[in-house]
PDB file of C-alpha atoms in Angstrom:
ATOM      1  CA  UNK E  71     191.045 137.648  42.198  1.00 75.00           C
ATOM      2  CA  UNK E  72     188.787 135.776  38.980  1.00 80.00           C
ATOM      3  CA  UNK E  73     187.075 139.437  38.230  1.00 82.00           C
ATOM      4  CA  UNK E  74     191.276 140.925  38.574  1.00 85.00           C
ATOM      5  CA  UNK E  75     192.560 138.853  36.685  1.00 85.00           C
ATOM      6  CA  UNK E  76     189.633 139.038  33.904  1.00 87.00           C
ATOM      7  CA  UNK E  77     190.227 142.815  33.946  1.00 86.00           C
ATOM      8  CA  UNK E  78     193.285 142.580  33.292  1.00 86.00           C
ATOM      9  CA  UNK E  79     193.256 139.951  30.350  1.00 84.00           C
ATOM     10  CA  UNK E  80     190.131 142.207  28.793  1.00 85.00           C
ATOM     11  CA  UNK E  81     191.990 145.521  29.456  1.00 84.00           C
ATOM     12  CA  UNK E  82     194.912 143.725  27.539  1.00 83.00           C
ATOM     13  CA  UNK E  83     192.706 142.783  24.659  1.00 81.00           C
ATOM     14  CA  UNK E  84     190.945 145.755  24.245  1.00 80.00           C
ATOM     15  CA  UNK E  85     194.367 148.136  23.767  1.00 79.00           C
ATOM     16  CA  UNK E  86     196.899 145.936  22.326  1.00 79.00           C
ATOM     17  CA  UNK E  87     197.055 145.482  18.464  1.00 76.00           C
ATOM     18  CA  UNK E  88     196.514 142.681  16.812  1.00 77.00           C
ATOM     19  CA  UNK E  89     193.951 140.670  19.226  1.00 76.00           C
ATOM     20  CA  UNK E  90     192.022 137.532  18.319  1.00 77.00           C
ATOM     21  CA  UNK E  91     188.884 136.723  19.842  1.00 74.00           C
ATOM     22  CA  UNK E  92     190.765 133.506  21.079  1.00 78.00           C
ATOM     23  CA  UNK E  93     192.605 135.427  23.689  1.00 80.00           C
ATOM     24  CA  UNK E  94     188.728 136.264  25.755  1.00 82.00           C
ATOM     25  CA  UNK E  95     188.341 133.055  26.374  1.00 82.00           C
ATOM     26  CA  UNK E  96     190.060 133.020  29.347  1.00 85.00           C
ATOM     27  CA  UNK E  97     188.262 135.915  30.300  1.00 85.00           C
ATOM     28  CA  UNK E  98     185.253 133.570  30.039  1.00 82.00           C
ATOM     29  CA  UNK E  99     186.297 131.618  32.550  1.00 83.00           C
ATOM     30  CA  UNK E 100     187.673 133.678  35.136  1.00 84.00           C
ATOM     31  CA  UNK E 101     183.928 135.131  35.002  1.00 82.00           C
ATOM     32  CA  UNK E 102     182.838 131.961  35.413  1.00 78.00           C
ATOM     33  CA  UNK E 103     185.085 131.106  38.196  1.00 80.00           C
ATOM     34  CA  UNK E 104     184.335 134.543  39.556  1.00 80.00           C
ATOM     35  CA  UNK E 105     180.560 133.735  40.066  1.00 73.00           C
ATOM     36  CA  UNK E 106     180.778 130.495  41.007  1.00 73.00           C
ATOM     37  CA  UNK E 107     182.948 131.439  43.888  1.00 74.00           C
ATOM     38  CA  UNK E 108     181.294 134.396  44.649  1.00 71.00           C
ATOM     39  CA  UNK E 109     177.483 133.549  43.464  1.00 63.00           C
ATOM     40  CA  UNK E 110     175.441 135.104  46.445  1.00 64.00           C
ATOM     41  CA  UNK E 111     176.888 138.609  45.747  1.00 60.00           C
ATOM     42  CA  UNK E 112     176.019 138.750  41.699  1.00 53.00           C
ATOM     43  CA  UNK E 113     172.289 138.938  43.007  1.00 55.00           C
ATOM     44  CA  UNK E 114     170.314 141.646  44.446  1.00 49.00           C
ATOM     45  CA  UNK E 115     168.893 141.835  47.828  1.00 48.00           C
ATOM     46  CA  UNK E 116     165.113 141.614  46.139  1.00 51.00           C
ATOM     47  CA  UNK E 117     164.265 138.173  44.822  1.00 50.00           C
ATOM     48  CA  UNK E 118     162.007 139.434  42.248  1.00 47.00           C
ATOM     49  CA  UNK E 119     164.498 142.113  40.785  1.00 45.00           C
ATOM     50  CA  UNK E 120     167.131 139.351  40.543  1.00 49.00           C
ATOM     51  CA  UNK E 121     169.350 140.040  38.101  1.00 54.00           C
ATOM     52  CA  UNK E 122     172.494 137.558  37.287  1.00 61.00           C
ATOM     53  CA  UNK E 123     175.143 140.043  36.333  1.00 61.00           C
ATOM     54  CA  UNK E 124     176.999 136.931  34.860  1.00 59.00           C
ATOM     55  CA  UNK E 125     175.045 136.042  32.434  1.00 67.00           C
ATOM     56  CA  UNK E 126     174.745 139.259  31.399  1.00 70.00           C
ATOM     57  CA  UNK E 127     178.450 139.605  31.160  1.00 67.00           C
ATOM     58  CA  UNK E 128     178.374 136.489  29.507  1.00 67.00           C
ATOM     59  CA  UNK E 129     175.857 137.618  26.995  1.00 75.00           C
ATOM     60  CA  UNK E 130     177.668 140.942  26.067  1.00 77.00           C
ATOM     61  CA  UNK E 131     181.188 138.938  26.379  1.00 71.00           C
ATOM     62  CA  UNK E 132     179.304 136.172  23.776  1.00 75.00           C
ATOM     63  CA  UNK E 133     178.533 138.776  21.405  1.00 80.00           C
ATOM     64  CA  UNK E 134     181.424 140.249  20.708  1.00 77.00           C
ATOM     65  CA  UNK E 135     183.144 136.891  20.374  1.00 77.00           C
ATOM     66  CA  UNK E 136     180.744 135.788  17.372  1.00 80.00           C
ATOM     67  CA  UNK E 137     181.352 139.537  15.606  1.00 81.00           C
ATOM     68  CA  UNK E 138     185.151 139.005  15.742  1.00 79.00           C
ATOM     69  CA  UNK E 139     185.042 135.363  14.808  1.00 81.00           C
ATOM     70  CA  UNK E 140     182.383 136.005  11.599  1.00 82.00           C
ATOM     71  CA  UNK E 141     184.872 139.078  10.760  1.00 84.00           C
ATOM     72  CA  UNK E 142     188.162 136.664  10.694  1.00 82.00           C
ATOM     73  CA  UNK E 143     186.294 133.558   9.280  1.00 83.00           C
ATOM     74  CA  UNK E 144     184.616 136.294   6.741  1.00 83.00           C
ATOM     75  CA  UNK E 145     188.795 137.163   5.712  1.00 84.00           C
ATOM     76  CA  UNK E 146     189.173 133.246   4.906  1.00 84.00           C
ATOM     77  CA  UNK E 147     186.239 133.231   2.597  1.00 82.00           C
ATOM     78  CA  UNK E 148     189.028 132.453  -0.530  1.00 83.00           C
ATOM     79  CA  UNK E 149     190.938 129.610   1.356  1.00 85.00           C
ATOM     80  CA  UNK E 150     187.228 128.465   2.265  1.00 85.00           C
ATOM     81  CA  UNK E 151     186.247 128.721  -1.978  1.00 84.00           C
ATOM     82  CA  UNK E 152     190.077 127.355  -2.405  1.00 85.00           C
ATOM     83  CA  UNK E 153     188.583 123.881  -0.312  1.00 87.00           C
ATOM     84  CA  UNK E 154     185.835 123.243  -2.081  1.00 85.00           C
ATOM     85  CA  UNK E 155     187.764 123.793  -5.939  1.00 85.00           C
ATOM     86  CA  UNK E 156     189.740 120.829  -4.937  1.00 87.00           C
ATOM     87  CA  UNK E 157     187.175 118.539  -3.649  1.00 87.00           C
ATOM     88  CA  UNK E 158     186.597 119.535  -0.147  1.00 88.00           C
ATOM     89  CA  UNK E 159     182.809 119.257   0.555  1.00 87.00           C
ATOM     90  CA  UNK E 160     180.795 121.462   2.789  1.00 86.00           C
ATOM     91  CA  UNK E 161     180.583 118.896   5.215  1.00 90.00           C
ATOM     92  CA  UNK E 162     184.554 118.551   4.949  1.00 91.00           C
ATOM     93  CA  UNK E 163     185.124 122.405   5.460  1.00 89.00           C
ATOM     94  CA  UNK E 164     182.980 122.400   8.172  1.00 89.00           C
ATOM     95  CA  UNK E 165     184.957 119.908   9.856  1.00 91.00           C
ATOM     96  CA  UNK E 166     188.109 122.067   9.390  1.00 90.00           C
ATOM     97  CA  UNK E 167     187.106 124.593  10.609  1.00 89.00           C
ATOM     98  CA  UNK E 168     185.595 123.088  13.727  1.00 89.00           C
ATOM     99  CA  UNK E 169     188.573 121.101  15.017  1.00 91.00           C
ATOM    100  CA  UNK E 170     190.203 124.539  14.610  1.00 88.00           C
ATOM    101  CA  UNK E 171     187.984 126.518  16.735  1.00 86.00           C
ATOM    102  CA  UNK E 172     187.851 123.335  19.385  1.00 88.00           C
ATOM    103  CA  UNK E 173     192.156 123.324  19.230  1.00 90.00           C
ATOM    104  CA  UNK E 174     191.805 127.090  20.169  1.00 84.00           C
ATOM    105  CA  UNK E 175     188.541 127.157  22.452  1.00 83.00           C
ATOM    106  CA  UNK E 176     190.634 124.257  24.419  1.00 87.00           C
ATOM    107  CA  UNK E 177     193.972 125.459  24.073  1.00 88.00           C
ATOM    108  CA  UNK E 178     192.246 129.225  25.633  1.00 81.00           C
ATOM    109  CA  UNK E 179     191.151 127.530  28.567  1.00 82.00           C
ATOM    110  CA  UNK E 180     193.325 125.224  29.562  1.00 86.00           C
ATOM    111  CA  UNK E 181     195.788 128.047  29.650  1.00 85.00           C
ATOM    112  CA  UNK E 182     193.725 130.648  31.541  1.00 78.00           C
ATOM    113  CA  UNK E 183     192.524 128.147  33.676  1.00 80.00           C
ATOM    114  CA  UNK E 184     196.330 126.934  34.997  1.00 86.00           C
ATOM    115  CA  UNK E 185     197.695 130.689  34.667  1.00 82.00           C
ATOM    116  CA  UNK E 186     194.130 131.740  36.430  1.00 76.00           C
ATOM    117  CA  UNK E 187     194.642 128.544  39.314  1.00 81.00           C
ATOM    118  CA  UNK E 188     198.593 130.078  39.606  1.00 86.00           C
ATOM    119  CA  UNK E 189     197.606 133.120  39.944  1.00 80.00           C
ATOM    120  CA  UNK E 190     195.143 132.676  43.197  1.00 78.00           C
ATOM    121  CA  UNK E 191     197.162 129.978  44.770  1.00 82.00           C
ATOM    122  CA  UNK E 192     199.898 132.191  44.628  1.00 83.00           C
ATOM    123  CA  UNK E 193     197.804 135.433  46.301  1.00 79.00           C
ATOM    124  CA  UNK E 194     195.909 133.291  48.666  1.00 80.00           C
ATOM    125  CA  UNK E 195     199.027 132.154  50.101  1.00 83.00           C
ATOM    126  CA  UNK E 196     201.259 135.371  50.005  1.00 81.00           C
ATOM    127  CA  UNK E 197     197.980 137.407  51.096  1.00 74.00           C
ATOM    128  CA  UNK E 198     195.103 135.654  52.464  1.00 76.00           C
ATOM    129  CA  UNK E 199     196.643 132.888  54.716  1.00 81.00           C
ATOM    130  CA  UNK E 200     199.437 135.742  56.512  1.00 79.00           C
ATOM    131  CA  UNK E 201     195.969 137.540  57.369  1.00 77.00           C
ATOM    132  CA  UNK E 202     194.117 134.066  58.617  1.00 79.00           C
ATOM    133  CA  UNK E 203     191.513 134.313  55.773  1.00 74.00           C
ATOM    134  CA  UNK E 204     190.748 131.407  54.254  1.00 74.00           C
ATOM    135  CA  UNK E 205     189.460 131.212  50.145  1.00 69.00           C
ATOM    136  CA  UNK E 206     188.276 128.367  48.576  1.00 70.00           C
ATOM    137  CA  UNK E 207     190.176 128.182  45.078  1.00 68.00           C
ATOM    138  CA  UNK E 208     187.128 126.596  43.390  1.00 68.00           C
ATOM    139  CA  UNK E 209     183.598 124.832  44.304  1.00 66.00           C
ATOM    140  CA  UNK E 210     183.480 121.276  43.057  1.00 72.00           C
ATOM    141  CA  UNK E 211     179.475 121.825  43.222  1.00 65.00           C
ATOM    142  CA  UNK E 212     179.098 124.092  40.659  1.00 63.00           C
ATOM    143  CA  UNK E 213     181.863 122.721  38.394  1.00 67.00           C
ATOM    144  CA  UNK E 214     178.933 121.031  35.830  1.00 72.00           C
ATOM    145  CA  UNK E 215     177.380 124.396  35.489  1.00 69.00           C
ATOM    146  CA  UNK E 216     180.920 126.071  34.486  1.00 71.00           C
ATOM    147  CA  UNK E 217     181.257 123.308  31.942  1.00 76.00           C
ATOM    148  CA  UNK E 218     177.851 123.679  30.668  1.00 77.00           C
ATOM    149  CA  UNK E 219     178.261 127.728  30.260  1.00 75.00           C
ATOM    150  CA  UNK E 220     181.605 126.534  28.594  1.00 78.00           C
ATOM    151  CA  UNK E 221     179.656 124.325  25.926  1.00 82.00           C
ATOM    152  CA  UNK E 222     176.686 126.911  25.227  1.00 81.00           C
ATOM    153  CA  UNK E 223     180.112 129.600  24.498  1.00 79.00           C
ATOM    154  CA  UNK E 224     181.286 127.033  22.190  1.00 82.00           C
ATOM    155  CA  UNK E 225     178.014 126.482  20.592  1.00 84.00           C
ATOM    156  CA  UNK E 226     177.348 129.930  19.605  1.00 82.00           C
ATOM    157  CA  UNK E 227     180.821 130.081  18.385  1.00 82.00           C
ATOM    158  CA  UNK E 228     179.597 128.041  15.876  1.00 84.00           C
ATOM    159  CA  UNK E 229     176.936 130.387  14.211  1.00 84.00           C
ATOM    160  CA  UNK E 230     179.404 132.534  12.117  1.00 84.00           C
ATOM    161  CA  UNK E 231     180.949 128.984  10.853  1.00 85.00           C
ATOM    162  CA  UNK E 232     177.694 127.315   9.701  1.00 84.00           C
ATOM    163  CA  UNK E 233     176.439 130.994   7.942  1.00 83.00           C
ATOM    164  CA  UNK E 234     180.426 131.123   6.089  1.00 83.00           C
ATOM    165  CA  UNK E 235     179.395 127.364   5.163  1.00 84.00           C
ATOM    166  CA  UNK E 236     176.533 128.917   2.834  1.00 82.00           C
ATOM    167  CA  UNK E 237     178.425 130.934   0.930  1.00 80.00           C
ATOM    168  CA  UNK E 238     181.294 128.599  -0.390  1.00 79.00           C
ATOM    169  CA  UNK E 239     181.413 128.365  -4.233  1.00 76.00           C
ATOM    170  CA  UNK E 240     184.649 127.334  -6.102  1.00 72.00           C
ATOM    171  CA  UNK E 241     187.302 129.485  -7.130  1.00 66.00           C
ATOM    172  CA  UNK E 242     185.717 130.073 -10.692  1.00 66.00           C
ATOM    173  CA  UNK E 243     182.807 131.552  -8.968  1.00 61.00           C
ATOM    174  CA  UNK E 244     184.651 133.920  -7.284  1.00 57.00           C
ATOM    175  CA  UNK E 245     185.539 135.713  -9.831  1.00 57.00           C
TER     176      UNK E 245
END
């Protein structure tokens, strides 16, 4: 149901027009969810030609988050300049923009996660329980490694915000 519903948030993102990176973060954590409920199966029947299909989803997923994000914070570079002509420092900007990304990194989660929980509660009763199945909706276990993935993702968010950083100057400069 995680790797469904990630589709179909991804599939959404990838056609529709006018798409902000902010709307893959739930797609972030439906993978997430995905392997932690389903861990055994992401790895290959030979130990030493493991290969966590996660993290590589994660990787490729991560990438194309920091392109979009250095593209869009790359389109503010005159509201960043505008900051600093009227006394915002670096440090100040930086700030800014960080509560901004953490407002939408949080706000992108919590949302996927309750419309993700919905979602599975919903088919595990109307399908899974009528058959006698039974699917755990999450494993408590594995919970501090989610978070941590969750943390790195918002870490390397980061990158295109400290390189736009280096290039403020004041209005004047601009031109």
């Amino acid at each position: 149901y995680f790797i469904t519903g990630a589709f179909i948030i991804a599939t959404m993102f990838t056609f529709s027009v006018r798409m902000h990176e902010r709307y893959l973060f739930p797609v972030m954590l439906l993978l997430i969810l995905a392997y932690l409920m389903n861990r055994e199966s992401y790895k290959t029947i030979e130990p030493e030609t493991e290969v966590n299909w996660f993290a590589v989803a994660g990787v490729i997923l991560g990438i194309c988050v920091i392109v979009v994000l250095s593209i869009h914070i790359r389109d503010r570079h005159e509201e960043l300049c505008l900051y600093n002509s009227i006394g915002f420092s670096s440090y100040e900007i930086y700030l800014l923009m960080l509560k901004e990304l953490l407002i939408c990194f949080t706000a992108s989660i919590a949302v996927g996660a309750l419309l993700s929980f919905i979602a599975v509660a919903a088919m595990n009763h109307f399908l899974m329980e009528p058959m006698g199945l039974y699917i755990p909706l999450i494993r408590m276990t594995d919970a501090k490694m989610a978070v941590l993935m969750l943390a790195a993702i918002f870490g390397f968010c980061q990158i295109p915000v400290f390189l736009q950083i280096r290039t403020i100057n004041t209005v004047d400069q601009i031109e």
